[in-house]
PDBQT receptor file of N, H, CA, C and O in Angstrom, charges set to zero:
ATOM      1  N   UNK A   1     -10.615  22.671   2.167  1.00  0.00    +0.000 N 
ATOM      2  CA  UNK A   1      -9.440  22.321   1.402  1.00  0.00    +0.000 C 
ATOM      3  C   UNK A   1      -9.792  22.407  -0.082  1.00  0.00    +0.000 C 
ATOM      4  O   UNK A   1     -10.832  21.919  -0.523  1.00  0.00    +0.000 OA
ATOM      5  N   UNK A   2      -8.920  23.024  -0.820  1.00  0.00    +0.000 N 
ATOM      6  H   UNK A   2      -8.075  23.421  -0.462  1.00  0.00    +0.000 HD
ATOM      7  CA  UNK A   2      -9.130  23.123  -2.258  1.00  0.00    +0.000 C 
ATOM      8  C   UNK A   2      -8.951  21.755  -2.903  1.00  0.00    +0.000 C 
ATOM      9  O   UNK A   2      -8.106  20.964  -2.485  1.00  0.00    +0.000 OA
ATOM     10  N   UNK A   3      -9.751  21.490  -3.918  1.00  0.00    +0.000 N 
ATOM     11  H   UNK A   3     -10.437  22.133  -4.258  1.00  0.00    +0.000 HD
ATOM     12  CA  UNK A   3      -9.691  20.182  -4.560  1.00  0.00    +0.000 C 
ATOM     13  C   UNK A   3      -8.371  19.962  -5.292  1.00  0.00    +0.000 C 
ATOM     14  O   UNK A   3      -7.976  18.817  -5.514  1.00  0.00    +0.000 OA
ATOM     15  N   UNK A   4      -7.684  21.037  -5.671  1.00  0.00    +0.000 N 
ATOM     16  H   UNK A   4      -8.005  21.966  -5.492  1.00  0.00    +0.000 HD
ATOM     17  CA  UNK A   4      -6.405  20.875  -6.369  1.00  0.00    +0.000 C 
ATOM     18  C   UNK A   4      -5.302  20.390  -5.442  1.00  0.00    +0.000 C 
ATOM     19  O   UNK A   4      -4.271  19.913  -5.916  1.00  0.00    +0.000 OA
ATOM     20  N   UNK A   5      -5.494  20.502  -4.128  1.00  0.00    +0.000 N 
ATOM     21  H   UNK A   5      -6.332  20.889  -3.743  1.00  0.00    +0.000 HD
ATOM     22  CA  UNK A   5      -4.463  20.084  -3.163  1.00  0.00    +0.000 C 
ATOM     23  C   UNK A   5      -4.656  18.666  -2.667  1.00  0.00    +0.000 C 
ATOM     24  O   UNK A   5      -3.757  18.130  -2.020  1.00  0.00    +0.000 OA
ATOM     25  N   UNK A   6      -5.787  18.033  -2.938  1.00  0.00    +0.000 N 
ATOM     26  H   UNK A   6      -6.518  18.468  -3.464  1.00  0.00    +0.000 HD
ATOM     27  CA  UNK A   6      -6.054  16.687  -2.443  1.00  0.00    +0.000 C 
ATOM     28  C   UNK A   6      -5.150  15.678  -3.132  1.00  0.00    +0.000 C 
ATOM     29  O   UNK A   6      -5.075  15.636  -4.360  1.00  0.00    +0.000 OA
ATOM     30  N   UNK A   7      -4.470  14.874  -2.344  1.00  0.00    +0.000 N 
ATOM     31  H   UNK A   7      -4.530  14.908  -1.346  1.00  0.00    +0.000 HD
ATOM     32  CA  UNK A   7      -3.592  13.852  -2.897  1.00  0.00    +0.000 C 
ATOM     33  C   UNK A   7      -2.280  14.386  -3.421  1.00  0.00    +0.000 C 
ATOM     34  O   UNK A   7      -1.550  13.667  -4.104  1.00  0.00    +0.000 OA
ATOM     35  N   UNK A   8      -1.968  15.622  -3.119  1.00  0.00    +0.000 N 
ATOM     36  H   UNK A   8      -2.561  16.205  -2.564  1.00  0.00    +0.000 HD
ATOM     37  CA  UNK A   8      -0.741  16.244  -3.628  1.00  0.00    +0.000 C 
ATOM     38  C   UNK A   8       0.505  15.517  -3.116  1.00  0.00    +0.000 C 
ATOM     39  O   UNK A   8       1.508  15.444  -3.827  1.00  0.00    +0.000 OA
ATOM     40  N   UNK A   9       0.457  14.983  -1.903  1.00  0.00    +0.000 N 
ATOM     41  H   UNK A   9      -0.357  15.042  -1.326  1.00  0.00    +0.000 HD
ATOM     42  CA  UNK A   9       1.617  14.284  -1.337  1.00  0.00    +0.000 C 
ATOM     43  C   UNK A   9       1.948  13.023  -2.128  1.00  0.00    +0.000 C 
ATOM     44  O   UNK A   9       3.093  12.569  -2.118  1.00  0.00    +0.000 OA
ATOM     45  N   UNK A  10       0.963  12.456  -2.808  1.00  0.00    +0.000 N 
ATOM     46  H   UNK A  10       0.033  12.825  -2.816  1.00  0.00    +0.000 HD
ATOM     47  CA  UNK A  10       1.205  11.255  -3.607  1.00  0.00    +0.000 C 
ATOM     48  C   UNK A  10       2.029  11.541  -4.855  1.00  0.00    +0.000 C 
ATOM     49  O   UNK A  10       2.647  10.632  -5.409  1.00  0.00    +0.000 OA
ATOM     50  N   UNK A  11       2.044  12.776  -5.297  1.00  0.00    +0.000 N 
ATOM     51  H   UNK A  11       1.542  13.515  -4.846  1.00  0.00    +0.000 HD
ATOM     52  CA  UNK A  11       2.766  13.104  -6.522  1.00  0.00    +0.000 C 
ATOM     53  C   UNK A  11       4.266  12.917  -6.368  1.00  0.00    +0.000 C 
ATOM     54  O   UNK A  11       4.965  12.688  -7.354  1.00  0.00    +0.000 OA
ATOM     55  N   UNK A  12       4.770  13.013  -5.138  1.00  0.00    +0.000 N 
ATOM     56  H   UNK A  12       4.201  13.199  -4.336  1.00  0.00    +0.000 HD
ATOM     57  CA  UNK A  12       6.205  12.871  -4.904  1.00  0.00    +0.000 C 
ATOM     58  C   UNK A  12       6.643  11.415  -4.802  1.00  0.00    +0.000 C 
ATOM     59  O   UNK A  12       7.837  11.127  -4.870  1.00  0.00    +0.000 OA
ATOM     60  N   UNK A  13       5.696  10.494  -4.641  1.00  0.00    +0.000 N 
ATOM     61  H   UNK A  13       4.726  10.728  -4.586  1.00  0.00    +0.000 HD
ATOM     62  CA  UNK A  13       6.023   9.078  -4.520  1.00  0.00    +0.000 C 
ATOM     63  C   UNK A  13       6.240   8.466  -5.899  1.00  0.00    +0.000 C 
ATOM     64  O   UNK A  13       5.654   8.929  -6.877  1.00  0.00    +0.000 OA
ATOM     65  N   UNK A  14       7.074   7.431  -5.993  1.00  0.00    +0.000 N 
ATOM     66  H   UNK A  14       7.550   7.055  -5.198  1.00  0.00    +0.000 HD
ATOM     67  CA  UNK A  14       7.248   6.759  -7.282  1.00  0.00    +0.000 C 
ATOM     68  C   UNK A  14       5.933   6.157  -7.759  1.00  0.00    +0.000 C 
ATOM     69  O   UNK A  14       5.222   5.525  -6.977  1.00  0.00    +0.000 OA
ATOM     70  N   UNK A  15       5.612   6.341  -9.001  1.00  0.00    +0.000 N 
ATOM     71  H   UNK A  15       6.189   6.854  -9.636  1.00  0.00    +0.000 HD
ATOM     72  CA  UNK A  15       4.374   5.848  -9.623  1.00  0.00    +0.000 C 
ATOM     73  C   UNK A  15       3.138   6.357  -8.898  1.00  0.00    +0.000 C 
ATOM     74  O   UNK A  15       2.101   5.693  -8.886  1.00  0.00    +0.000 OA
ATOM     75  N   UNK A  16       3.250   7.541  -8.292  1.00  0.00    +0.000 N 
ATOM     76  H   UNK A  16       4.093   8.080  -8.302  1.00  0.00    +0.000 HD
ATOM     77  CA  UNK A  16       2.139   8.160  -7.564  1.00  0.00    +0.000 C 
ATOM     78  C   UNK A  16       1.613   7.277  -6.432  1.00  0.00    +0.000 C 
ATOM     79  O   UNK A  16       0.435   7.348  -6.081  1.00  0.00    +0.000 OA
ATOM     80  N   UNK A  17       2.490   6.442  -5.860  1.00  0.00    +0.000 N 
ATOM     81  H   UNK A  17       3.447   6.385  -6.145  1.00  0.00    +0.000 HD
ATOM     82  CA  UNK A  17       2.103   5.596  -4.737  1.00  0.00    +0.000 C 
ATOM     83  C   UNK A  17       1.406   4.323  -5.145  1.00  0.00    +0.000 C 
ATOM     84  O   UNK A  17       0.854   3.624  -4.295  1.00  0.00    +0.000 OA
ATOM     85  N   UNK A  18       1.418   4.004  -6.419  1.00  0.00    +0.000 N 
ATOM     86  H   UNK A  18       1.867   4.572  -7.109  1.00  0.00    +0.000 HD
ATOM     87  CA  UNK A  18       0.711   2.820  -6.899  1.00  0.00    +0.000 C 
ATOM     88  C   UNK A  18       1.695   1.695  -7.219  1.00  0.00    +0.000 C 
ATOM     89  O   UNK A  18       2.868   1.928  -7.509  1.00  0.00    +0.000 OA
ATOM     90  N   UNK A  19       1.180   0.481  -7.157  1.00  0.00    +0.000 N 
ATOM     91  H   UNK A  19       0.227   0.292  -6.922  1.00  0.00    +0.000 HD
ATOM     92  CA  UNK A  19       1.989  -0.678  -7.465  1.00  0.00    +0.000 C 
ATOM     93  C   UNK A  19       1.170  -1.940  -7.283  1.00  0.00    +0.000 C 
ATOM     94  O   UNK A  19      -0.060  -1.899  -7.319  1.00  0.00    +0.000 OA
ATOM     95  N   UNK A  20       1.846  -3.059  -7.088  1.00  0.00    +0.000 N 
ATOM     96  H   UNK A  20       2.845  -3.092  -7.059  1.00  0.00    +0.000 HD
ATOM     97  CA  UNK A  20       1.186  -4.340  -6.864  1.00  0.00    +0.000 C 
ATOM     98  C   UNK A  20       1.304  -4.687  -5.386  1.00  0.00    +0.000 C 
ATOM     99  O   UNK A  20       2.398  -4.700  -4.822  1.00  0.00    +0.000 OA
ATOM    100  N   UNK A  21       0.166  -4.965  -4.772  1.00  0.00    +0.000 N 
ATOM    101  H   UNK A  21      -0.723  -4.954  -5.230  1.00  0.00    +0.000 HD
ATOM    102  CA  UNK A  21       0.151  -5.314  -3.348  1.00  0.00    +0.000 C 
ATOM    103  C   UNK A  21       0.792  -6.690  -3.169  1.00  0.00    +0.000 C 
ATOM    104  O   UNK A  21       0.399  -7.635  -3.853  1.00  0.00    +0.000 OA
ATOM    105  N   UNK A  22       1.767  -6.827  -2.270  1.00  0.00    +0.000 N 
ATOM    106  H   UNK A  22       2.086  -6.060  -1.715  1.00  0.00    +0.000 HD
ATOM    107  CA  UNK A  22       2.421  -8.115  -2.085  1.00  0.00    +0.000 C 
ATOM    108  C   UNK A  22       1.543  -9.161  -1.404  1.00  0.00    +0.000 C 
ATOM    109  O   UNK A  22       1.821 -10.355  -1.517  1.00  0.00    +0.000 OA
ATOM    110  N   UNK A  23       0.490  -8.742  -0.699  1.00  0.00    +0.000 N 
ATOM    111  H   UNK A  23       0.265  -7.772  -0.608  1.00  0.00    +0.000 HD
ATOM    112  CA  UNK A  23      -0.360  -9.679   0.036  1.00  0.00    +0.000 C 
ATOM    113  C   UNK A  23      -1.452 -10.254  -0.857  1.00  0.00    +0.000 C 
ATOM    114  O   UNK A  23      -1.637 -11.469  -0.912  1.00  0.00    +0.000 OA
ATOM    115  N   UNK A  24      -2.180  -9.377  -1.562  1.00  0.00    +0.000 N 
ATOM    116  H   UNK A  24      -2.030  -8.390  -1.517  1.00  0.00    +0.000 HD
ATOM    117  CA  UNK A  24      -3.313  -9.847  -2.364  1.00  0.00    +0.000 C 
ATOM    118  C   UNK A  24      -3.021  -9.856  -3.864  1.00  0.00    +0.000 C 
ATOM    119  O   UNK A  24      -3.858 -10.310  -4.644  1.00  0.00    +0.000 OA
ATOM    120  N   UNK A  25      -1.862  -9.369  -4.282  1.00  0.00    +0.000 N 
ATOM    121  H   UNK A  25      -1.182  -9.000  -3.649  1.00  0.00    +0.000 HD
ATOM    122  CA  UNK A  25      -1.418  -9.345  -5.676  1.00  0.00    +0.000 C 
ATOM    123  C   UNK A  25      -2.321  -8.535  -6.592  1.00  0.00    +0.000 C 
ATOM    124  O   UNK A  25      -2.381  -8.819  -7.789  1.00  0.00    +0.000 OA
ATOM    125  N   UNK A  26      -3.021  -7.542  -6.077  1.00  0.00    +0.000 N 
ATOM    126  H   UNK A  26      -2.973  -7.311  -5.105  1.00  0.00    +0.000 HD
ATOM    127  CA  UNK A  26      -3.786  -6.633  -6.925  1.00  0.00    +0.000 C 
ATOM    128  C   UNK A  26      -2.809  -5.682  -7.600  1.00  0.00    +0.000 C 
ATOM    129  O   UNK A  26      -1.830  -5.255  -6.988  1.00  0.00    +0.000 OA
ATOM    130  N   UNK A  27      -3.071  -5.355  -8.846  1.00  0.00    +0.000 N 
ATOM    131  H   UNK A  27      -3.866  -5.702  -9.342  1.00  0.00    +0.000 HD
ATOM    132  CA  UNK A  27      -2.170  -4.486  -9.594  1.00  0.00    +0.000 C 
ATOM    133  C   UNK A  27      -2.728  -3.077  -9.680  1.00  0.00    +0.000 C 
ATOM    134  O   UNK A  27      -3.937  -2.865  -9.590  1.00  0.00    +0.000 OA
ATOM    135  N   UNK A  28      -1.831  -2.121  -9.854  1.00  0.00    +0.000 N 
ATOM    136  H   UNK A  28      -0.849  -2.294  -9.928  1.00  0.00    +0.000 HD
ATOM    137  CA  UNK A  28      -2.161  -0.706 -10.025  1.00  0.00    +0.000 C 
ATOM    138  C   UNK A  28      -3.034  -0.165  -8.895  1.00  0.00    +0.000 C 
ATOM    139  O   UNK A  28      -3.982   0.581  -9.141  1.00  0.00    +0.000 OA
ATOM    140  N   UNK A  29      -2.711  -0.544  -7.651  1.00  0.00    +0.000 N 
ATOM    141  H   UNK A  29      -1.942  -1.150  -7.452  1.00  0.00    +0.000 HD
ATOM    142  CA  UNK A  29      -3.474  -0.116  -6.485  1.00  0.00    +0.000 C 
ATOM    143  C   UNK A  29      -2.555   0.712  -5.590  1.00  0.00    +0.000 C 
ATOM    144  O   UNK A  29      -1.341   0.506  -5.578  1.00  0.00    +0.000 OA
ATOM    145  N   UNK A  30      -3.134   1.643  -4.846  1.00  0.00    +0.000 N 
ATOM    146  H   UNK A  30      -4.120   1.810  -4.856  1.00  0.00    +0.000 HD
ATOM    147  CA  UNK A  30      -2.339   2.505  -3.983  1.00  0.00    +0.000 C 
ATOM    148  C   UNK A  30      -1.784   1.711  -2.806  1.00  0.00    +0.000 C 
ATOM    149  O   UNK A  30      -2.522   1.020  -2.104  1.00  0.00    +0.000 OA
ATOM    150  N   UNK A  31      -0.492   1.818  -2.603  1.00  0.00    +0.000 N 
ATOM    151  H   UNK A  31       0.108   2.379  -3.173  1.00  0.00    +0.000 HD
ATOM    152  CA  UNK A  31       0.199   1.141  -1.506  1.00  0.00    +0.000 C 
ATOM    153  C   UNK A  31       0.619   2.199  -0.489  1.00  0.00    +0.000 C 
ATOM    154  O   UNK A  31       1.742   2.703  -0.531  1.00  0.00    +0.000 OA
ATOM    155  N   UNK A  32      -0.277   2.522   0.408  1.00  0.00    +0.000 N 
ATOM    156  H   UNK A  32      -1.188   2.113   0.442  1.00  0.00    +0.000 HD
ATOM    157  CA  UNK A  32      -0.057   3.630   1.331  1.00  0.00    +0.000 C 
ATOM    158  C   UNK A  32       0.114   3.204   2.775  1.00  0.00    +0.000 C 
ATOM    159  O   UNK A  32       0.452   4.033   3.619  1.00  0.00    +0.000 OA
ATOM    160  N   UNK A  33      -0.108   1.945   3.080  1.00  0.00    +0.000 N 
ATOM    161  H   UNK A  33      -0.382   1.271   2.394  1.00  0.00    +0.000 HD
ATOM    162  CA  UNK A  33      -0.134   1.495   4.465  1.00  0.00    +0.000 C 
ATOM    163  C   UNK A  33       1.015   0.522   4.725  1.00  0.00    +0.000 C 
ATOM    164  O   UNK A  33       1.406  -0.240   3.841  1.00  0.00    +0.000 OA
ATOM    165  N   UNK A  34       1.538   0.554   5.921  1.00  0.00    +0.000 N 
ATOM    166  H   UNK A  34       1.220   1.173   6.639  1.00  0.00    +0.000 HD
ATOM    167  CA  UNK A  34       2.701  -0.255   6.274  1.00  0.00    +0.000 C 
ATOM    168  C   UNK A  34       2.280  -1.423   7.146  1.00  0.00    +0.000 C 
ATOM    169  O   UNK A  34       1.579  -1.243   8.142  1.00  0.00    +0.000 OA
ATOM    170  N   UNK A  35       2.708  -2.615   6.772  1.00  0.00    +0.000 N 
ATOM    171  H   UNK A  35       3.277  -2.761   5.963  1.00  0.00    +0.000 HD
ATOM    172  CA  UNK A  35       2.547  -3.826   7.584  1.00  0.00    +0.000 C 
ATOM    173  C   UNK A  35       3.944  -4.348   7.884  1.00  0.00    +0.000 C 
ATOM    174  O   UNK A  35       4.833  -4.276   7.035  1.00  0.00    +0.000 OA
ATOM    175  N   UNK A  36       4.135  -4.866   9.070  1.00  0.00    +0.000 N 
ATOM    176  H   UNK A  36       3.413  -4.924   9.759  1.00  0.00    +0.000 HD
ATOM    177  CA  UNK A  36       5.431  -5.384   9.478  1.00  0.00    +0.000 C 
ATOM    178  C   UNK A  36       5.375  -6.899   9.532  1.00  0.00    +0.000 C 
ATOM    179  O   UNK A  36       4.440  -7.481  10.082  1.00  0.00    +0.000 OA
ATOM    180  N   UNK A  37       6.394  -7.535   8.951  1.00  0.00    +0.000 N 
ATOM    181  H   UNK A  37       7.154  -7.062   8.504  1.00  0.00    +0.000 HD
ATOM    182  CA  UNK A  37       6.473  -8.988   9.006  1.00  0.00    +0.000 C 
ATOM    183  C   UNK A  37       6.987  -9.409  10.375  1.00  0.00    +0.000 C 
ATOM    184  O   UNK A  37       7.375  -8.567  11.185  1.00  0.00    +0.000 OA
ATOM    185  N   UNK A  38       6.988 -10.701  10.630  1.00  0.00    +0.000 N 
ATOM    186  H   UNK A  38       6.673 -11.385   9.972  1.00  0.00    +0.000 HD
ATOM    187  CA  UNK A  38       7.468 -11.183  11.924  1.00  0.00    +0.000 C 
ATOM    188  C   UNK A  38       8.972 -10.997  12.073  1.00  0.00    +0.000 C 
ATOM    189  O   UNK A  38       9.480 -10.970  13.195  1.00  0.00    +0.000 OA
ATOM    190  N   UNK A  39       9.700 -10.867  10.952  1.00  0.00    +0.000 N 
ATOM    191  H   UNK A  39       9.288 -10.890  10.041  1.00  0.00    +0.000 HD
ATOM    192  CA  UNK A  39      11.143 -10.601  11.021  1.00  0.00    +0.000 C 
ATOM    193  C   UNK A  39      11.451  -9.132  11.226  1.00  0.00    +0.000 C 
ATOM    194  O   UNK A  39      12.604  -8.772  11.465  1.00  0.00    +0.000 OA
ATOM    195  N   UNK A  40      10.430  -8.264  11.136  1.00  0.00    +0.000 N 
ATOM    196  H   UNK A  40       9.494  -8.557  10.942  1.00  0.00    +0.000 HD
ATOM    197  CA  UNK A  40      10.638  -6.841  11.327  1.00  0.00    +0.000 C 
ATOM    198  C   UNK A  40      10.740  -6.051  10.041  1.00  0.00    +0.000 C 
ATOM    199  O   UNK A  40      10.965  -4.841  10.085  1.00  0.00    +0.000 OA
ATOM    200  N   UNK A  41      10.584  -6.691   8.908  1.00  0.00    +0.000 N 
ATOM    201  H   UNK A  41      10.402  -7.674   8.873  1.00  0.00    +0.000 HD
ATOM    202  CA  UNK A  41      10.657  -6.004   7.622  1.00  0.00    +0.000 C 
ATOM    203  C   UNK A  41       9.329  -5.300   7.343  1.00  0.00    +0.000 C 
ATOM    204  O   UNK A  41       8.262  -5.874   7.558  1.00  0.00    +0.000 OA
ATOM    205  N   UNK A  42       9.396  -4.068   6.869  1.00  0.00    +0.000 N 
ATOM    206  H   UNK A  42      10.263  -3.601   6.695  1.00  0.00    +0.000 HD
ATOM    207  CA  UNK A  42       8.189  -3.292   6.593  1.00  0.00    +0.000 C 
ATOM    208  C   UNK A  42       7.770  -3.479   5.137  1.00  0.00    +0.000 C 
ATOM    209  O   UNK A  42       8.599  -3.418   4.229  1.00  0.00    +0.000 OA
ATOM    210  N   UNK A  43       6.473  -3.708   4.926  1.00  0.00    +0.000 N 
ATOM    211  H   UNK A  43       5.800  -3.757   5.664  1.00  0.00    +0.000 HD
ATOM    212  CA  UNK A  43       5.902  -3.843   3.597  1.00  0.00    +0.000 C 
ATOM    213  C   UNK A  43       4.843  -2.777   3.401  1.00  0.00    +0.000 C 
ATOM    214  O   UNK A  43       4.121  -2.435   4.338  1.00  0.00    +0.000 OA
ATOM    215  N   UNK A  44       4.745  -2.251   2.195  1.00  0.00    +0.000 N 
ATOM    216  H   UNK A  44       5.331  -2.528   1.434  1.00  0.00    +0.000 HD
ATOM    217  CA  UNK A  44       3.655  -1.343   1.856  1.00  0.00    +0.000 C 
ATOM    218  C   UNK A  44       2.531  -2.176   1.272  1.00  0.00    +0.000 C 
ATOM    219  O   UNK A  44       2.741  -2.928   0.319  1.00  0.00    +0.000 OA
ATOM    220  N   UNK A  45       1.327  -2.047   1.843  1.00  0.00    +0.000 N 
ATOM    221  H   UNK A  45       1.157  -1.437   2.617  1.00  0.00    +0.000 HD
ATOM    222  CA  UNK A  45       0.176  -2.836   1.405  1.00  0.00    +0.000 C 
ATOM    223  C   UNK A  45      -0.979  -1.899   1.066  1.00  0.00    +0.000 C 
ATOM    224  O   UNK A  45      -0.944  -0.710   1.383  1.00  0.00    +0.000 OA
ATOM    225  N   UNK A  46      -1.999  -2.452   0.419  1.00  0.00    +0.000 N 
ATOM    226  H   UNK A  46      -2.027  -3.418   0.161  1.00  0.00    +0.000 HD
ATOM    227  CA  UNK A  46      -3.174  -1.678   0.040  1.00  0.00    +0.000 C 
ATOM    228  C   UNK A  46      -4.133  -1.559   1.223  1.00  0.00    +0.000 C 
ATOM    229  O   UNK A  46      -3.920  -2.157   2.278  1.00  0.00    +0.000 OA
ATOM    230  N   UNK A  47      -5.181  -0.783   1.026  1.00  0.00    +0.000 N 
ATOM    231  H   UNK A  47      -5.354  -0.297   0.170  1.00  0.00    +0.000 HD
ATOM    232  CA  UNK A  47      -6.156  -0.517   2.079  1.00  0.00    +0.000 C 
ATOM    233  C   UNK A  47      -6.886  -1.779   2.516  1.00  0.00    +0.000 C 
ATOM    234  O   UNK A  47      -7.214  -1.930   3.693  1.00  0.00    +0.000 OA
ATOM    235  N   UNK A  48      -7.139  -2.678   1.586  1.00  0.00    +0.000 N 
ATOM    236  H   UNK A  48      -6.873  -2.556   0.630  1.00  0.00    +0.000 HD
ATOM    237  CA  UNK A  48      -7.881  -3.901   1.899  1.00  0.00    +0.000 C 
ATOM    238  C   UNK A  48      -7.049  -4.901   2.688  1.00  0.00    +0.000 C 
ATOM    239  O   UNK A  48      -7.608  -5.794   3.325  1.00  0.00    +0.000 OA
ATOM    240  N   UNK A  49      -5.737  -4.771   2.662  1.00  0.00    +0.000 N 
ATOM    241  H   UNK A  49      -5.283  -4.045   2.145  1.00  0.00    +0.000 HD
ATOM    242  CA  UNK A  49      -4.862  -5.737   3.335  1.00  0.00    +0.000 C 
ATOM    243  C   UNK A  49      -4.347  -5.244   4.685  1.00  0.00    +0.000 C 
ATOM    244  O   UNK A  49      -3.485  -5.891   5.279  1.00  0.00    +0.000 OA
ATOM    245  N   UNK A  50      -4.843  -4.137   5.175  1.00  0.00    +0.000 N 
ATOM    246  H   UNK A  50      -5.544  -3.611   4.692  1.00  0.00    +0.000 HD
ATOM    247  CA  UNK A  50      -4.435  -3.671   6.506  1.00  0.00    +0.000 C 
ATOM    248  C   UNK A  50      -4.812  -4.692   7.576  1.00  0.00    +0.000 C 
ATOM    249  O   UNK A  50      -3.974  -5.011   8.418  1.00  0.00    +0.000 OA
ATOM    250  N   UNK A  51      -6.047  -5.221   7.579  1.00  0.00    +0.000 N 
ATOM    251  H   UNK A  51      -6.728  -4.962   6.894  1.00  0.00    +0.000 HD
ATOM    252  CA  UNK A  51      -6.391  -6.193   8.629  1.00  0.00    +0.000 C 
ATOM    253  C   UNK A  51      -5.973  -7.627   8.310  1.00  0.00    +0.000 C 
ATOM    254  O   UNK A  51      -6.446  -8.558   8.961  1.00  0.00    +0.000 OA
ATOM    255  N   UNK A  52      -5.105  -7.823   7.329  1.00  0.00    +0.000 N 
ATOM    256  H   UNK A  52      -4.721  -7.067   6.800  1.00  0.00    +0.000 HD
ATOM    257  CA  UNK A  52      -4.678  -9.172   6.960  1.00  0.00    +0.000 C 
ATOM    258  C   UNK A  52      -3.943  -9.833   8.121  1.00  0.00    +0.000 C 
ATOM    259  O   UNK A  52      -3.264  -9.168   8.903  1.00  0.00    +0.000 OA
ATOM    260  N   UNK A  53      -4.085 -11.135   8.218  1.00  0.00    +0.000 N 
ATOM    261  H   UNK A  53      -4.636 -11.676   7.582  1.00  0.00    +0.000 HD
ATOM    262  CA  UNK A  53      -3.437 -11.869   9.303  1.00  0.00    +0.000 C 
ATOM    263  C   UNK A  53      -1.922 -11.868   9.109  1.00  0.00    +0.000 C 
ATOM    264  O   UNK A  53      -1.420 -11.668   8.003  1.00  0.00    +0.000 OA
ATOM    265  N   UNK A  54      -1.224 -12.090  10.187  1.00  0.00    +0.000 N 
ATOM    266  H   UNK A  54      -1.632 -12.252  11.086  1.00  0.00    +0.000 HD
ATOM    267  CA  UNK A  54       0.244 -12.097  10.146  1.00  0.00    +0.000 C 
ATOM    268  C   UNK A  54       0.767 -13.220   9.255  1.00  0.00    +0.000 C 
ATOM    269  O   UNK A  54       1.824 -13.071   8.643  1.00  0.00    +0.000 OA
ATOM    270  N   UNK A  55       0.061 -14.322   9.170  1.00  0.00    +0.000 N 
ATOM    271  H   UNK A  55      -0.798 -14.443   9.668  1.00  0.00    +0.000 HD
ATOM    272  CA  UNK A  55       0.483 -15.433   8.313  1.00  0.00    +0.000 C 
ATOM    273  C   UNK A  55       0.465 -15.028   6.846  1.00  0.00    +0.000 C 
ATOM    274  O   UNK A  55       1.371 -15.383   6.093  1.00  0.00    +0.000 OA
ATOM    275  N   UNK A  56      -0.571 -14.280   6.431  1.00  0.00    +0.000 N 
ATOM    276  H   UNK A  56      -1.307 -13.991   7.043  1.00  0.00    +0.000 HD
ATOM    277  CA  UNK A  56      -0.660 -13.823   5.037  1.00  0.00    +0.000 C 
ATOM    278  C   UNK A  56       0.443 -12.830   4.712  1.00  0.00    +0.000 C 
ATOM    279  O   UNK A  56       0.997 -12.849   3.612  1.00  0.00    +0.000 OA
ATOM    280  N   UNK A  57       0.765 -11.963   5.662  1.00  0.00    +0.000 N 
ATOM    281  H   UNK A  57       0.315 -11.947   6.555  1.00  0.00    +0.000 HD
ATOM    282  CA  UNK A  57       1.830 -10.978   5.447  1.00  0.00    +0.000 C 
ATOM    283  C   UNK A  57       3.177 -11.686   5.345  1.00  0.00    +0.000 C 
ATOM    284  O   UNK A  57       3.994 -11.351   4.488  1.00  0.00    +0.000 OA
ATOM    285  N   UNK A  58       3.408 -12.663   6.218  1.00  0.00    +0.000 N 
ATOM    286  H   UNK A  58       2.745 -12.935   6.915  1.00  0.00    +0.000 HD
ATOM    287  CA  UNK A  58       4.662 -13.410   6.170  1.00  0.00    +0.000 C 
ATOM    288  C   UNK A  58       4.775 -14.247   4.899  1.00  0.00    +0.000 C 
ATOM    289  O   UNK A  58       5.874 -14.409   4.369  1.00  0.00    +0.000 OA
ATOM    290  N   UNK A  59       3.669 -14.777   4.405  1.00  0.00    +0.000 N 
ATOM    291  H   UNK A  59       2.776 -14.646   4.836  1.00  0.00    +0.000 HD
ATOM    292  CA  UNK A  59       3.687 -15.568   3.175  1.00  0.00    +0.000 C 
ATOM    293  C   UNK A  59       3.979 -14.705   1.968  1.00  0.00    +0.000 C 
ATOM    294  O   UNK A  59       4.496 -15.209   0.971  1.00  0.00    +0.000 OA
ATOM    295  N   UNK A  60       3.665 -13.419   2.023  1.00  0.00    +0.000 N 
ATOM    296  H   UNK A  60       3.245 -13.009   2.833  1.00  0.00    +0.000 HD
ATOM    297  CA  UNK A  60       3.905 -12.527   0.896  1.00  0.00    +0.000 C 
ATOM    298  C   UNK A  60       5.393 -12.284   0.691  1.00  0.00    +0.000 C 
ATOM    299  O   UNK A  60       5.825 -12.016  -0.431  1.00  0.00    +0.000 OA
ATOM    300  N   UNK A  61       6.178 -12.372   1.749  1.00  0.00    +0.000 N 
ATOM    301  H   UNK A  61       5.827 -12.589   2.660  1.00  0.00    +0.000 HD
ATOM    302  CA  UNK A  61       7.611 -12.110   1.656  1.00  0.00    +0.000 C 
ATOM    303  C   UNK A  61       8.344 -13.284   1.025  1.00  0.00    +0.000 C 
ATOM    304  O   UNK A  61       9.315 -13.083   0.295  1.00  0.00    +0.000 OA
ATOM    305  N   UNK A  62       7.896 -14.503   1.296  1.00  0.00    +0.000 N 
ATOM    306  H   UNK A  62       7.108 -14.666   1.890  1.00  0.00    +0.000 HD
ATOM    307  CA  UNK A  62       8.585 -15.703   0.822  1.00  0.00    +0.000 C 
ATOM    308  C   UNK A  62       8.396 -15.948  -0.635  1.00  0.00    +0.000 C 
ATOM    309  O   UNK A  62       8.920 -16.925  -1.171  1.00  0.00    +0.000 OA
TER     310      UNK A  62
C-alpha cells in the first residue's frame, strides 16, 4: 500500500475523525470505534476506551 493512501478514509470525516472522547474526556483524539449504551445509543470512542465497562459508557451519556 502506498503511504499516500494510508488514512485516506479519515479525510472525509468531520475534523478528520478527531474529537473529545466521551468516556475518558481526552481531547483531539481519533474517535473511530463504536460503543453502545444500555439504551441502545451508539457512541464513538477512542482506542483506549473500547474495553471500557458498560457502567463507564453509560455514565458518559448522562
